[in-house]
CSV table of C-alpha atoms in Angstrom, one decimal:
chain,number,residue,atom,x,y,z
A,1,UNK,CA,85.9,148.9,65.4
A,2,UNK,CA,83.7,147.5,62.7
A,3,UNK,CA,85.4,145.1,60.3
A,4,UNK,CA,84.1,145.1,56.7
A,5,UNK,CA,82.7,141.9,55.3
A,6,UNK,CA,84.7,142.4,52.2
A,7,UNK,CA,88.0,141.7,54.1
A,8,UNK,CA,86.8,138.5,55.7
A,9,UNK,CA,86.1,134.8,54.9
A,10,UNK,CA,83.2,133.1,56.8
A,11,UNK,CA,82.8,129.5,58.0
A,12,UNK,CA,80.3,127.9,60.3
A,13,UNK,CA,81.6,125.0,62.4
A,14,UNK,CA,79.0,122.6,64.0
A,15,UNK,CA,80.0,121.2,67.4
A,16,UNK,CA,76.7,119.7,68.5
A,17,UNK,CA,77.8,116.1,68.0
A,18,UNK,CA,80.8,116.4,70.4
A,19,UNK,CA,81.0,116.2,74.2
A,20,UNK,CA,81.2,119.6,75.8
A,21,UNK,CA,84.7,119.0,77.1
A,22,UNK,CA,86.0,118.2,73.6
A,23,UNK,CA,84.5,121.1,71.7
A,24,UNK,CA,87.2,123.6,72.2
A,25,UNK,CA,89.9,121.1,71.1
A,26,UNK,CA,87.9,120.1,68.1
A,27,UNK,CA,87.3,123.8,67.1
A,28,UNK,CA,91.1,124.6,67.4
A,29,UNK,CA,91.9,121.5,65.2
A,30,UNK,CA,89.5,122.6,62.5
A,31,UNK,CA,90.7,126.2,62.5
A,32,UNK,CA,94.3,125.1,62.2
A,33,UNK,CA,93.3,123.1,59.1
A,34,UNK,CA,91.3,126.0,57.6
A,35,UNK,CA,93.6,128.8,56.5
A,36,UNK,CA,92.0,131.0,53.8
A,37,UNK,CA,94.9,133.4,53.9
A,38,UNK,CA,98.7,132.9,54.1
A,39,UNK,CA,98.6,134.2,57.7
A,40,UNK,CA,95.1,134.3,59.1
A,41,UNK,CA,93.7,135.8,62.2
A,42,UNK,CA,90.4,134.2,63.4
A,43,UNK,CA,87.6,136.1,65.0
A,44,UNK,CA,85.2,133.6,66.6
A,45,UNK,CA,81.6,133.9,67.8
A,46,UNK,CA,81.4,130.8,70.0
A,47,UNK,CA,78.0,129.5,71.1
A,48,UNK,CA,77.2,126.4,73.0
A,49,UNK,CA,77.1,124.0,70.1
A,50,UNK,CA,78.4,126.0,67.1
A,51,UNK,CA,80.9,128.6,66.1
A,52,UNK,CA,80.8,131.3,63.5
A,53,UNK,CA,84.4,132.0,62.4
A,54,UNK,CA,85.5,135.1,60.4
A,55,UNK,CA,89.1,134.9,59.0
A,56,UNK,CA,91.0,138.1,58.1
A,57,UNK,CA,94.6,138.5,56.8
A,58,UNK,CA,96.9,139.4,59.7
A,59,UNK,CA,98.8,142.0,57.7
A,60,UNK,CA,95.5,143.9,57.3
A,61,UNK,CA,95.2,144.2,61.0
A,62,UNK,CA,98.9,145.1,61.4
A,63,UNK,CA,98.6,147.9,58.9
A,64,UNK,CA,95.6,149.3,60.7
A,65,UNK,CA,97.4,148.8,64.1
A,66,UNK,CA,94.2,147.4,65.7
A,67,UNK,CA,94.1,144.6,68.2
A,68,UNK,CA,91.8,141.7,67.2
A,69,UNK,CA,89.9,141.9,70.5
A,70,UNK,CA,88.6,145.3,69.5
A,71,UNK,CA,87.2,144.2,66.1
A,72,UNK,CA,83.6,143.3,65.4
A,73,UNK,CA,82.7,141.5,62.1
A,74,UNK,CA,80.1,143.5,60.1
A,75,UNK,CA,77.8,140.5,59.7
A,76,UNK,CA,77.4,140.0,63.5
A,77,UNK,CA,76.3,143.7,63.8
A,78,UNK,CA,73.2,143.2,61.7
A,79,UNK,CA,69.9,142.2,63.2
A,80,UNK,CA,68.9,138.6,62.8
A,81,UNK,CA,66.7,137.8,59.8
A,82,UNK,CA,63.8,135.4,59.2
A,83,UNK,CA,64.5,131.9,58.1
A,84,UNK,CA,65.4,131.6,54.4
A,85,UNK,CA,67.6,133.2,51.7
A,86,UNK,CA,68.6,136.9,52.0
A,87,UNK,CA,70.7,139.3,50.1
A,88,UNK,CA,72.1,141.9,52.5
A,89,UNK,CA,73.7,145.3,51.7
A,90,UNK,CA,77.1,145.6,53.3
A,91,UNK,CA,79.5,148.5,53.8
A,92,UNK,CA,81.2,147.2,50.6
A,93,UNK,CA,79.4,144.9,48.2
A,94,UNK,CA,76.6,142.5,49.2
A,95,UNK,CA,76.3,139.4,51.2
A,96,UNK,CA,74.2,136.3,50.6
A,97,UNK,CA,72.9,134.8,53.9
A,98,UNK,CA,71.0,131.6,54.8
A,99,UNK,CA,69.1,131.7,58.1
A,100,UNK,CA,67.5,128.8,59.9
A,101,UNK,CA,66.1,128.7,63.5
A,102,UNK,CA,67.2,132.2,64.2
A,103,UNK,CA,70.9,131.4,63.3
A,104,UNK,CA,73.1,132.2,60.4
A,105,UNK,CA,73.9,129.0,58.6
A,106,UNK,CA,75.8,130.1,55.5
A,107,UNK,CA,77.3,133.3,54.1
A,108,UNK,CA,79.0,134.5,50.8
A,109,UNK,CA,80.2,138.0,49.8
A,110,UNK,CA,80.1,139.6,46.3
A,111,UNK,CA,81.4,142.9,45.2
A,112,UNK,CA,78.2,143.5,43.2
A,113,UNK,CA,74.9,141.7,43.2
A,114,UNK,CA,75.1,138.2,41.9
A,115,UNK,CA,73.3,136.9,38.8
A,116,UNK,CA,70.9,134.0,38.9
A,117,UNK,CA,73.6,131.4,38.2
A,118,UNK,CA,75.8,132.6,41.0
A,119,UNK,CA,72.9,132.8,43.4
A,120,UNK,CA,71.8,129.2,42.5
A,121,UNK,CA,75.3,127.9,43.0
A,122,UNK,CA,75.4,129.6,46.5
A,123,UNK,CA,72.0,128.2,47.4
A,124,UNK,CA,73.0,124.7,46.2
A,125,UNK,CA,76.3,124.7,48.3
A,126,UNK,CA,74.2,125.9,51.2
A,127,UNK,CA,71.9,122.9,50.8
A,128,UNK,CA,68.8,125.0,50.2
A,129,UNK,CA,65.8,123.6,48.2
A,130,UNK,CA,66.2,124.3,44.5
A,131,UNK,CA,62.7,125.9,44.4
A,132,UNK,CA,63.8,128.6,46.8
A,133,UNK,CA,66.9,129.5,44.8
A,134,UNK,CA,65.4,130.2,41.4
A,135,UNK,CA,65.1,134.0,41.9
A,136,UNK,CA,67.6,136.4,43.4
A,137,UNK,CA,65.9,138.1,46.4
A,138,UNK,CA,65.6,141.8,46.8
A,139,UNK,CA,68.5,143.6,48.5
A,140,UNK,CA,67.9,144.2,52.2
A,141,UNK,CA,69.5,146.6,54.7
A,142,UNK,CA,69.1,145.1,58.2
A,143,UNK,CA,69.2,147.3,61.3
A,144,UNK,CA,72.5,147.7,63.1
A,145,UNK,CA,72.7,146.0,66.6
A,146,UNK,CA,75.3,145.3,69.2
A,147,UNK,CA,76.6,141.7,69.1
A,148,UNK,CA,75.1,139.4,71.7
A,149,UNK,CA,78.5,137.9,72.6
A,150,UNK,CA,82.1,139.1,72.8
A,151,UNK,CA,84.3,138.1,69.9
A,152,UNK,CA,87.2,135.7,70.8
A,153,UNK,CA,90.5,135.5,69.0
A,154,UNK,CA,91.8,132.0,68.2
A,155,UNK,CA,94.4,132.2,71.0
A,156,UNK,CA,91.6,132.5,73.7
A,157,UNK,CA,89.6,129.5,72.5
A,158,UNK,CA,89.3,127.0,75.4
A,159,UNK,CA,90.9,129.3,77.9
A,160,UNK,CA,87.9,129.0,80.2
A,161,UNK,CA,88.0,125.2,79.9
A,162,UNK,CA,91.7,125.1,80.5
A,163,UNK,CA,91.3,127.4,83.5
A,164,UNK,CA,88.7,125.0,84.9
A,165,UNK,CA,90.9,122.0,84.0
A,166,UNK,CA,93.8,123.7,85.8
A,167,UNK,CA,91.6,124.3,88.8
A,168,UNK,CA,90.4,120.7,88.9
A,169,UNK,CA,94.0,119.4,88.4
A,170,UNK,CA,95.3,121.7,91.1
A,171,UNK,CA,92.5,120.6,93.5
A,172,UNK,CA,93.2,116.9,92.7
A,173,UNK,CA,96.9,117.5,93.2
A,174,UNK,CA,96.2,119.2,96.6
A,175,UNK,CA,94.0,116.3,97.6
A,176,UNK,CA,96.8,113.9,96.6
A,177,UNK,CA,99.4,115.9,98.5
A,178,UNK,CA,97.2,115.9,101.6
A,179,UNK,CA,96.4,112.2,101.3
A,180,UNK,CA,100.0,111.4,100.6
A,181,UNK,CA,101.1,113.4,103.7
A,182,UNK,CA,98.5,111.5,105.8
A,183,UNK,CA,99.7,108.2,104.4
A,184,UNK,CA,103.3,109.1,105.0
A,185,UNK,CA,102.5,110.1,108.6
A,186,UNK,CA,100.6,106.8,109.2
A,187,UNK,CA,103.5,104.9,107.7
A,188,UNK,CA,106.0,106.7,109.9
A,189,UNK,CA,103.9,106.0,113.0
A,190,UNK,CA,103.6,102.3,112.0
A,191,UNK,CA,107.3,102.1,111.5
A,192,UNK,CA,107.9,103.6,115.0
A,193,UNK,CA,105.4,101.2,116.5
A,194,UNK,CA,107.1,98.3,114.7
A,195,UNK,CA,110.5,99.3,116.0
A,196,UNK,CA,109.2,99.5,119.5
A,197,UNK,CA,107.5,96.1,119.1
A,198,UNK,CA,110.7,94.5,117.7
A,199,UNK,CA,112.8,96.0,120.6
A,200,UNK,CA,110.3,94.6,123.1
A,201,UNK,CA,110.4,91.2,121.4
A,202,UNK,CA,114.2,91.1,121.5
A,203,UNK,CA,114.1,92.0,125.2
A,204,UNK,CA,111.6,89.2,125.9
A,205,UNK,CA,113.8,86.7,124.0
A,206,UNK,CA,116.8,87.7,126.1
A,207,UNK,CA,114.8,87.2,129.2
A,208,UNK,CA,113.4,83.8,128.0
A,209,UNK,CA,116.8,82.4,126.9
A,210,UNK,CA,117.5,80.7,130.3
A,211,UNK,CA,114.0,79.3,130.4
A,212,UNK,CA,114.3,78.0,126.8
A,213,UNK,CA,117.7,76.4,127.6
A,214,UNK,CA,116.2,74.7,130.6
A,215,UNK,CA,113.3,73.5,128.5
A,216,UNK,CA,115.6,72.1,125.9
A,217,UNK,CA,117.6,70.3,128.5
A,218,UNK,CA,114.4,68.9,130.1
A,219,UNK,CA,113.2,67.7,126.7
A,220,UNK,CA,116.5,66.0,126.0
A,221,UNK,CA,116.4,64.3,129.4
A,222,UNK,CA,112.8,63.2,128.8
A,223,UNK,CA,113.8,61.7,125.4
A,224,UNK,CA,116.6,59.8,127.1
A,225,UNK,CA,114.3,58.6,129.9
A,226,UNK,CA,111.8,57.5,127.3
A,227,UNK,CA,114.4,55.5,125.5
A,228,UNK,CA,115.6,53.9,128.7
A,229,UNK,CA,112.0,53.1,129.8
A,230,UNK,CA,111.4,51.5,126.4
A,231,UNK,CA,114.5,49.4,126.9
A,232,UNK,CA,113.4,48.4,130.4
A,233,UNK,CA,109.9,47.6,129.2
A,234,UNK,CA,111.1,45.3,126.4
A,235,UNK,CA,112.1,41.7,127.0
A,236,UNK,CA,115.8,41.0,126.8
A,237,UNK,CA,117.0,38.4,124.3
A,238,UNK,CA,119.2,36.6,126.8
A,239,UNK,CA,116.3,36.0,129.1
A,240,UNK,CA,114.2,34.7,126.2
A,241,UNK,CA,117.0,32.3,125.3
A,242,UNK,CA,117.4,31.2,128.9
A,243,UNK,CA,113.7,30.5,129.2
A,244,UNK,CA,113.7,28.6,125.9
A,245,UNK,CA,116.7,26.5,127.2
A,246,UNK,CA,114.7,25.7,130.3
A,247,UNK,CA,111.6,24.6,128.4
A,248,UNK,CA,113.0,22.9,125.3
A,249,UNK,CA,113.7,19.2,125.6
A,250,UNK,CA,117.3,18.0,125.8
A,251,UNK,CA,118.9,17.6,122.4
A,252,UNK,CA,117.0,20.5,120.9
A,253,UNK,CA,118.9,23.0,118.7
A,254,UNK,CA,117.8,26.6,118.1
A,255,UNK,CA,118.7,27.7,114.6
A,256,UNK,CA,117.0,31.1,114.5
A,257,UNK,CA,115.5,33.5,117.0
A,258,UNK,CA,113.7,36.7,116.1
A,259,UNK,CA,112.4,38.9,119.0
A,260,UNK,CA,110.2,41.9,118.2
A,261,UNK,CA,108.8,43.4,121.4
A,262,UNK,CA,106.5,40.6,122.7
A,263,UNK,CA,106.5,38.6,119.5
A,264,UNK,CA,108.9,35.7,119.2
A,265,UNK,CA,109.7,33.6,116.1
A,266,UNK,CA,112.0,30.6,116.5
A,267,UNK,CA,113.3,27.9,114.2
A,268,UNK,CA,114.6,24.8,116.0
A,269,UNK,CA,115.4,21.1,115.5
A,270,UNK,CA,113.8,18.6,117.9
A,271,UNK,CA,115.0,15.2,118.9
A,272,UNK,CA,113.3,12.3,117.1
A,273,UNK,CA,111.5,11.1,120.2
A,274,UNK,CA,109.8,14.5,121.0
A,275,UNK,CA,106.5,15.3,119.4
A,276,UNK,CA,105.3,18.7,118.4
A,277,UNK,CA,102.4,18.6,120.8
A,278,UNK,CA,104.7,17.8,123.7
A,279,UNK,CA,106.9,20.8,122.8
A,280,UNK,CA,103.9,23.1,122.6
A,281,UNK,CA,102.6,21.9,126.0
A,282,UNK,CA,106.0,22.4,127.6
A,283,UNK,CA,106.3,26.0,126.3
A,284,UNK,CA,102.8,26.9,127.5
A,285,UNK,CA,103.4,25.3,130.9
A,286,UNK,CA,106.0,28.0,131.8
A,287,UNK,CA,103.3,30.7,131.5
A,288,UNK,CA,105.6,33.2,129.6
A,289,UNK,CA,105.1,31.8,126.1
A,290,UNK,CA,101.5,32.1,124.9
A,291,UNK,CA,99.7,31.6,121.5
A,292,UNK,CA,102.3,29.1,120.4
A,293,UNK,CA,101.7,28.0,116.8
A,294,UNK,CA,103.7,26.4,114.0
A,295,UNK,CA,104.4,28.4,110.9
A,296,UNK,CA,103.4,26.7,107.7
A,297,UNK,CA,104.0,29.3,105.0
A,298,UNK,CA,105.4,26.9,102.3
A,299,UNK,CA,108.9,28.4,102.6
A,300,UNK,CA,111.6,25.8,102.4
A,301,UNK,CA,113.6,25.6,105.7
A,302,UNK,CA,115.3,23.1,107.9
A,303,UNK,CA,113.7,22.6,111.3
A,304,UNK,CA,110.5,23.5,112.9
A,305,UNK,CA,109.3,27.2,112.9
A,306,UNK,CA,107.2,28.5,115.7
A,307,UNK,CA,105.5,31.8,116.5
A,308,UNK,CA,104.5,32.8,120.0
A,309,UNK,CA,103.7,35.8,122.2
A,310,UNK,CA,105.2,36.7,125.5
A,311,UNK,CA,102.8,37.4,128.4
A,312,UNK,CA,105.1,40.1,129.8
A,313,UNK,CA,108.5,41.6,129.9
A,314,UNK,CA,109.9,39.0,132.3
A,315,UNK,CA,109.0,35.4,133.0
A,316,UNK,CA,106.3,35.0,135.6
A,317,UNK,CA,108.3,32.9,138.1
A,318,UNK,CA,111.3,35.2,137.8
A,319,UNK,CA,109.2,38.3,138.2
A,320,UNK,CA,107.9,36.9,141.5
A,321,UNK,CA,111.4,36.1,142.7
A,322,UNK,CA,113.2,39.0,141.2
A,323,UNK,CA,115.4,39.5,144.3
A,324,UNK,CA,116.2,35.9,144.9
A,325,UNK,CA,119.8,36.4,143.8
A,326,UNK,CA,120.3,38.9,146.6
A,327,UNK,CA,119.6,36.3,149.4
A,328,UNK,CA,122.1,33.7,150.5
A,329,UNK,CA,120.9,30.4,152.0
A,330,UNK,CA,122.9,28.4,154.7
A,331,UNK,CA,124.1,26.0,152.0
A,332,UNK,CA,125.6,28.9,150.1
A,333,UNK,CA,127.7,30.0,153.1
A,334,UNK,CA,131.2,28.5,153.2
A,335,UNK,CA,132.2,26.2,156.3
A,336,UNK,CA,134.4,27.9,158.9
A,337,UNK,CA,138.1,27.0,158.8
A,338,UNK,CA,139.3,24.5,161.5
A,339,UNK,CA,140.8,25.9,164.8
A,340,UNK,CA,144.5,26.5,164.9
A,341,UNK,CA,146.6,25.5,167.9
A,342,UNK,CA,148.4,28.6,169.1
A,343,UNK,CA,150.0,27.1,172.4
A,344,UNK,CA,153.7,28.0,173.0
A,345,UNK,CA,156.4,25.8,171.5
A,346,UNK,CA,158.5,23.6,173.9
A,347,UNK,CA,162.0,24.7,174.9
A,348,UNK,CA,164.9,23.1,173.1
A,349,UNK,CA,165.9,19.8,174.6
A,350,UNK,CA,162.6,19.3,176.4
A,351,UNK,CA,160.7,16.0,175.9
A,352,UNK,CA,157.7,16.1,173.8
A,353,UNK,CA,154.5,14.8,175.4
């Protein structure tokens, strides 16, 4: 059904500066802002980068009982005109049109032909050169043609894009579901493998408990053995004191003794008739004390301070005769007791010899 231009308002919306995905949304936003009637129905001729919109009052369509999908605006049923200003005869009244590049750029309807002032105002608002708008052109009657594209109501704008978006979203959701299922399956398998590995590890731990206990016991015994060996390998203070007593001259007094492994530090008092050189020679003569030197560190002390090293854990002579105490000489054996007379006693009254 052909819709008269007298019942419509026209607006051209340029979408060339927007991304393709955003054009439908931008068009809907501009149409919601442009309401030439109290309740408008929009008929849209949507091209790639522009839209020609014809608004009509909804009550007109309701009174005619015609669906908007079956309406064709009168302007779109005219053959395209050359570039420039044109005055076109309509079913009712006349329409001023501006064409450029084979497209309708601007349109205005009058009930009767406009005068020069009205035409100049239309041309100025359409941004046409003033020289071309001085004279009202002759009235034209273009041929009738079938519109090149189907007319879309406002509710169908962006349906194709939304359909494609829904398809893309649905495909992405399907991919996510498949990927999520694969991930869940892999996680389940990994959890099962982990449980199996944990169970096997616990079994190995139970099997290894006796071995671990034996190992701990062996390590404890090894530590105790090491401690005993260290004690056996260290010189004993009593032996050091005994050797000093053997080597020091009579009348010497040991005030301090510090034993650290094989290092010995001793502070002593010497008799007046014993020289330091004699003392050092006597200590070195035993062979156990070595590197004997007097300490002169400036510290106030009573007595003579000596530092020396031990040549071994035990004194050399005692080490050679370590088992001498286990042997007894003839002098160490006690003399046998005298013989006891065990002859019978004489009878009573008998004479003694």
